[in-house]
Amino acid sequence: MTLLAALHKAHNCDPWTDRALHAFVLDDVQIGFVQPRVLDAIRQFLRETLSDVLVIKEDGAHDVVTLAHGTSRAQRTAAMSALVAWMRARRIFPDPLDGWRDEPYAVYARAHGSASRSHVAFTLERAACALFGFATFGVHLTAYTPDGRIWVSKRSRTKQTWPSYYDNSVAGGIIAGDAPMASMIRECYEEAGLTEEQVTPYIKQTGCISYFHKTDAGWYQPEMQFTYDLALPSTEIVLAPVDGEAESFELLDKDAVLERVETLEFKPNCALVVADFFARHGMLTFENEEHYTAILECIHTPLRLPTP
Amino acid sequence: MTLLAALHKAHNCDPWTDRALHAFVLDDVQIGFVQPRVLDAIRQFLRETLSDVLVIKEDGAHDVVTLAHGTSRAQRTAAMSALVAWMRARRIFPDPLDGWRDEPYAVYARAHGSASRSHVAFTLERAACALFGFATFGVHLTAYTPDGRIWVSKRSRTKQTWPSYYDNSVAGGIIAGDAPMASMIRECYEEAGLTEEQVTPYIKQTGCISYFHKTDAGWYQPEMQFTYDLALPSTEIVLAPVDGEAESFELLDKDAVLERVETLEFKPNCALVVADFFARHGMLTFENEEHYTAILECIHTPLRLPTP
């Protein structure tokens, strides 16, 4: 499979062009995408619970889900939490809700027409974000050695998502209240046993990638990953499993990494991080990759949703 | 001025949302944006010359300019050349045509619905591309020294565009038939006196940036710049003017470069290259820049036009 085709396993949809989706809107700014099956569930929830925070505005074929104007972050969080708990109790959407993690994610909004930085509208369980097409944010690290080899991890065979697939050196989702760099440094220890002293002198934030992923079950996941490089000073610093998320780590040369991407052995969004790393380091070039500009465009898909 | 505001001097429009524009289309794929004043000129040209290669398809408020199906690259190039020569002879659009450079640029197209690589539809004088909103492509190099200082050039005070503004270390447009890396290496010598032997061991392609620029005269310029880093091994390799495009070169530290970007002393699109360099090298981070994600999105605006 070509590299571009492999990357399209991660960025595989455009919810903005799916006419069947309804909008989740806050202060006149769209923050998510609601499928008809979810809208139906919200309608039933509202009939049963009489919530006055969560609101459906009927708008012909394209209804809008919103949260009542003037509500606080705590009120919005409580309303969304009640909705998701109700869905979970009724087992309406076992995929994705059976993947419950007890990790609150921040959902962002911003004032309409404003160029100002967005704010956290509310928090929501990680596993529930896909139900509403809310953007989620993560951190991905590529650790490499002076001889140009790259550390990759193999995901635990017992992980709910993408078991036994290759992953970047270290990666994780950003929990509400966390800043990307702090989150990245903590994950380095929890997943790979790299201490803050081993990481801090060599880690560099390098940008972010963004894309839309549609899961096999049809859920839309707008995602943005903050990327980091860790230029290890020697091969003596070794990544090793700590919390069991990663089963093992391997130090592979560039060609071996690329081959595993093209044979789809990498978790799809991790392949995007690999491509970005290769492009930034001059290993993927206009001259050696016929889909060069298409690949870069795929890595940098604008979400058109509020981001941190 | 904030960094984001400075970058919006370069990426300052979205022609896809300007309802006054007509489309330039080839094989059912849009390749440019035609303003009403240009459409009027094309109509007059067609009345006077009876060209059968260039065609206007009337489509109510939004007419479409196209080139007859089945024409060769040479025929298309001749037709566009005749149109532009006609405009130039009548001095209809002194801006931008007085900036004539005798540099043919490649205009790309691709088969409708195909994921295949695009092809060169025809070539057109560089100065004329803005008349039709055709995308243009360039190369921009950031040369830096082991102590982290960055080489910037000051554009000649006699240059037609952006005289005396700061520019990246070396930059130029890609002429039809050229590959980006070859173009970059040649510019390194022509502008800055860096020989191939000084450049080749240290140069790295790092990706590309893309954006839409609207000139003061109202012309839309979709642009993509291939970016390169040149990690010079010492401060003894010195950049110096050769062809007069650059008047002088300075070795500035990071803060001095950023300050000149924020005071708008940089040519706008070069500021985007600076921001991309800073982001890739961990100097611009989520933690130190409140508009971090907006800046990265601004640097990576999808053109939605065929690219090399």
PDB file of C-alpha atoms in Angstrom, chain A residues 4 108 115-117 178-182 204-208 210 224 226-229 278-287 289-294 296-297 300-305 307-308, chain B residues 4 108 115-117 178-182 204-208 210 224 226-229 278-287 289-294 296-297 300-305 307-308:
ATOM      1  CA  LEU A   4      -0.678   8.122   1.163  1.00  0.00           C
ATOM      2  CA  TYR A 108     -13.662  23.723  23.585  1.00  0.00           C
ATOM      3  CA  ALA A 115     -10.403  35.698  17.036  1.00  0.00           C
ATOM      4  CA  SER A 116      -9.755  35.249  20.735  1.00  0.00           C
ATOM      5  CA  ARG A 117      -8.478  32.040  22.219  1.00  0.00           C
ATOM      6  CA  ASP A 178      -3.560  19.321  31.444  1.00  0.00           C
ATOM      7  CA  ALA A 179      -1.145  21.270  29.262  1.00  0.00           C
ATOM      8  CA  PRO A 180       0.367  19.374  26.326  1.00  0.00           C
ATOM      9  CA  MET A 181       4.017  19.420  27.439  1.00  0.00           C
ATOM     10  CA  ALA A 182       3.193  18.380  31.012  1.00  0.00           C
ATOM     11  CA  LYS A 204      11.148  19.646  21.591  1.00  0.00           C
ATOM     12  CA  GLN A 205       7.583  20.496  20.642  1.00  0.00           C
ATOM     13  CA  THR A 206       7.407  20.426  16.834  1.00  0.00           C
ATOM     14  CA  GLY A 207       3.858  21.409  15.877  1.00  0.00           C
ATOM     15  CA  CYS A 208       0.621  19.513  15.525  1.00  0.00           C
ATOM     16  CA  SER A 210      -4.985  17.209  12.615  1.00  0.00           C
ATOM     17  CA  MET A 224      -5.445  17.058  16.860  1.00  0.00           C
ATOM     18  CA  PHE A 226       0.636  17.830  19.477  1.00  0.00           C
ATOM     19  CA  THR A 227       3.908  16.363  18.242  1.00  0.00           C
ATOM     20  CA  TYR A 228       7.239  16.144  20.024  1.00  0.00           C
ATOM     21  CA  ASP A 229      10.709  15.016  19.041  1.00  0.00           C
ATOM     22  CA  PHE A 278       9.870  11.995   8.171  1.00  0.00           C
ATOM     23  CA  ALA A 279       8.793  15.164   6.340  1.00  0.00           C
ATOM     24  CA  ARG A 280      10.219  17.526   8.976  1.00  0.00           C
ATOM     25  CA  HIS A 281      13.521  15.655   8.973  1.00  0.00           C
ATOM     26  CA  GLY A 282      14.017  15.655   5.212  1.00  0.00           C
ATOM     27  CA  MET A 283      13.522  11.889   4.858  1.00  0.00           C
ATOM     28  CA  LEU A 284      10.241  12.258   3.001  1.00  0.00           C
ATOM     29  CA  THR A 285      10.764  14.746   0.164  1.00  0.00           C
ATOM     30  CA  PHE A 286       9.132  16.054  -2.966  1.00  0.00           C
ATOM     31  CA  GLU A 287      11.821  14.229  -4.886  1.00  0.00           C
ATOM     32  CA  GLU A 289       7.614  10.657  -2.695  1.00  0.00           C
ATOM     33  CA  GLU A 290       5.191  11.173  -5.554  1.00  0.00           C
ATOM     34  CA  HIS A 291       2.300  12.140  -3.238  1.00  0.00           C
ATOM     35  CA  TYR A 292       4.392  14.579  -1.208  1.00  0.00           C
ATOM     36  CA  THR A 293       2.040  17.580  -1.208  1.00  0.00           C
ATOM     37  CA  ALA A 294      -1.049  15.376  -0.786  1.00  0.00           C
ATOM     38  CA  LEU A 296       1.367  17.051   3.878  1.00  0.00           C
ATOM     39  CA  GLU A 297      -2.172  18.262   3.233  1.00  0.00           C
ATOM     40  CA  HIS A 300      -2.678  19.179   8.296  1.00  0.00           C
ATOM     41  CA  THR A 301      -6.422  18.952   7.733  1.00  0.00           C
ATOM     42  CA  PRO A 302      -8.070  21.982   9.336  1.00  0.00           C
ATOM     43  CA  LEU A 303     -10.707  20.821  11.799  1.00  0.00           C
ATOM     44  CA  ARG A 304     -12.655  24.097  11.650  1.00  0.00           C
ATOM     45  CA  LEU A 305     -13.655  23.496  15.268  1.00  0.00           C
ATOM     46  CA  THR A 307      -9.119  24.042  19.621  1.00  0.00           C
ATOM     47  CA  PRO A 308      -7.075  24.819  22.739  1.00  0.00           C
TER      48      PRO A 308
ATOM     49  CA  LEU B   4      -0.734  35.782  14.556  1.00  0.00           C
ATOM     50  CA  TYR B 108      -1.205  22.449 -12.595  1.00  0.00           C
ATOM     51  CA  ALA B 115      -6.305  10.717  -6.766  1.00  0.00           C
ATOM     52  CA  SER B 116      -3.424  10.608  -9.234  1.00  0.00           C
ATOM     53  CA  ARG B 117      -0.659  13.166  -9.232  1.00  0.00           C
ATOM     54  CA  ASP B 178      12.337  22.862 -12.147  1.00  0.00           C
ATOM     55  CA  ALA B 179      12.206  20.535  -9.161  1.00  0.00           C
ATOM     56  CA  PRO B 180      12.081  22.190  -5.731  1.00  0.00           C
ATOM     57  CA  MET B 181      15.450  20.978  -4.388  1.00  0.00           C
ATOM     58  CA  ALA B 182      17.315  21.843  -7.605  1.00  0.00           C
ATOM     59  CA  LYS B 204      17.070  19.281   4.538  1.00  0.00           C
ATOM     60  CA  GLN B 205      13.607  19.618   3.024  1.00  0.00           C
ATOM     61  CA  THR B 206      11.176  20.125   5.908  1.00  0.00           C
ATOM     62  CA  GLY B 207       7.697  20.331   4.403  1.00  0.00           C
ATOM     63  CA  CYS B 208       5.658  23.100   2.885  1.00  0.00           C
ATOM     64  CA  SER B 210       0.430  27.218   1.989  1.00  0.00           C
ATOM     65  CA  MET B 224       2.713  27.072  -1.597  1.00  0.00           C
ATOM     66  CA  PHE B 226       8.555  24.288  -0.036  1.00  0.00           C
ATOM     67  CA  THR B 227      10.651  24.855   3.074  1.00  0.00           C
ATOM     68  CA  TYR B 228      14.261  23.914   3.736  1.00  0.00           C
ATOM     69  CA  ASP B 229      16.556  24.086   6.733  1.00  0.00           C
ATOM     70  CA  PHE B 278      10.176  28.321  15.086  1.00  0.00           C
ATOM     71  CA  ALA B 279       7.353  25.798  15.538  1.00  0.00           C
ATOM     72  CA  ARG B 280       9.316  22.882  14.104  1.00  0.00           C
ATOM     73  CA  HIS B 281      12.300  23.697  16.310  1.00  0.00           C
ATOM     74  CA  GLY B 282      10.385  23.931  19.563  1.00  0.00           C
ATOM     75  CA  MET B 283      10.893  27.681  19.936  1.00  0.00           C
ATOM     76  CA  LEU B 284       7.232  28.480  19.364  1.00  0.00           C
ATOM     77  CA  THR B 285       5.169  26.263  21.650  1.00  0.00           C
ATOM     78  CA  PHE B 286       1.664  25.809  22.975  1.00  0.00           C
ATOM     79  CA  GLU B 287       3.024  26.946  26.318  1.00  0.00           C
ATOM     80  CA  GLU B 289       2.287  31.350  22.402  1.00  0.00           C
ATOM     81  CA  GLU B 290      -1.383  31.870  23.122  1.00  0.00           C
ATOM     82  CA  HIS B 291      -2.383  31.558  19.435  1.00  0.00           C
ATOM     83  CA  TYR B 292      -0.319  28.413  18.852  1.00  0.00           C
ATOM     84  CA  THR B 293      -2.933  26.241  17.132  1.00  0.00           C
ATOM     85  CA  ALA B 294      -4.300  29.184  15.115  1.00  0.00           C
ATOM     86  CA  LEU B 296      -0.178  26.425  12.766  1.00  0.00           C
ATOM     87  CA  GLU B 297      -3.521  26.372  10.991  1.00  0.00           C
ATOM     88  CA  HIS B 300      -1.086  25.120   6.602  1.00  0.00           C
ATOM     89  CA  THR B 301      -4.124  26.488   4.771  1.00  0.00           C
ATOM     90  CA  PRO B 302      -5.250  23.912   2.195  1.00  0.00           C
ATOM     91  CA  LEU B 303      -5.354  25.556  -1.224  1.00  0.00           C
ATOM     92  CA  ARG B 304      -7.854  23.007  -2.629  1.00  0.00           C
ATOM     93  CA  LEU B 305      -6.199  23.512  -6.032  1.00  0.00           C
ATOM     94  CA  THR B 307      -0.356  21.221  -6.752  1.00  0.00           C
ATOM     95  CA  PRO B 308       2.825  19.572  -8.016  1.00  0.00           C
TER      96      PRO B 308
END
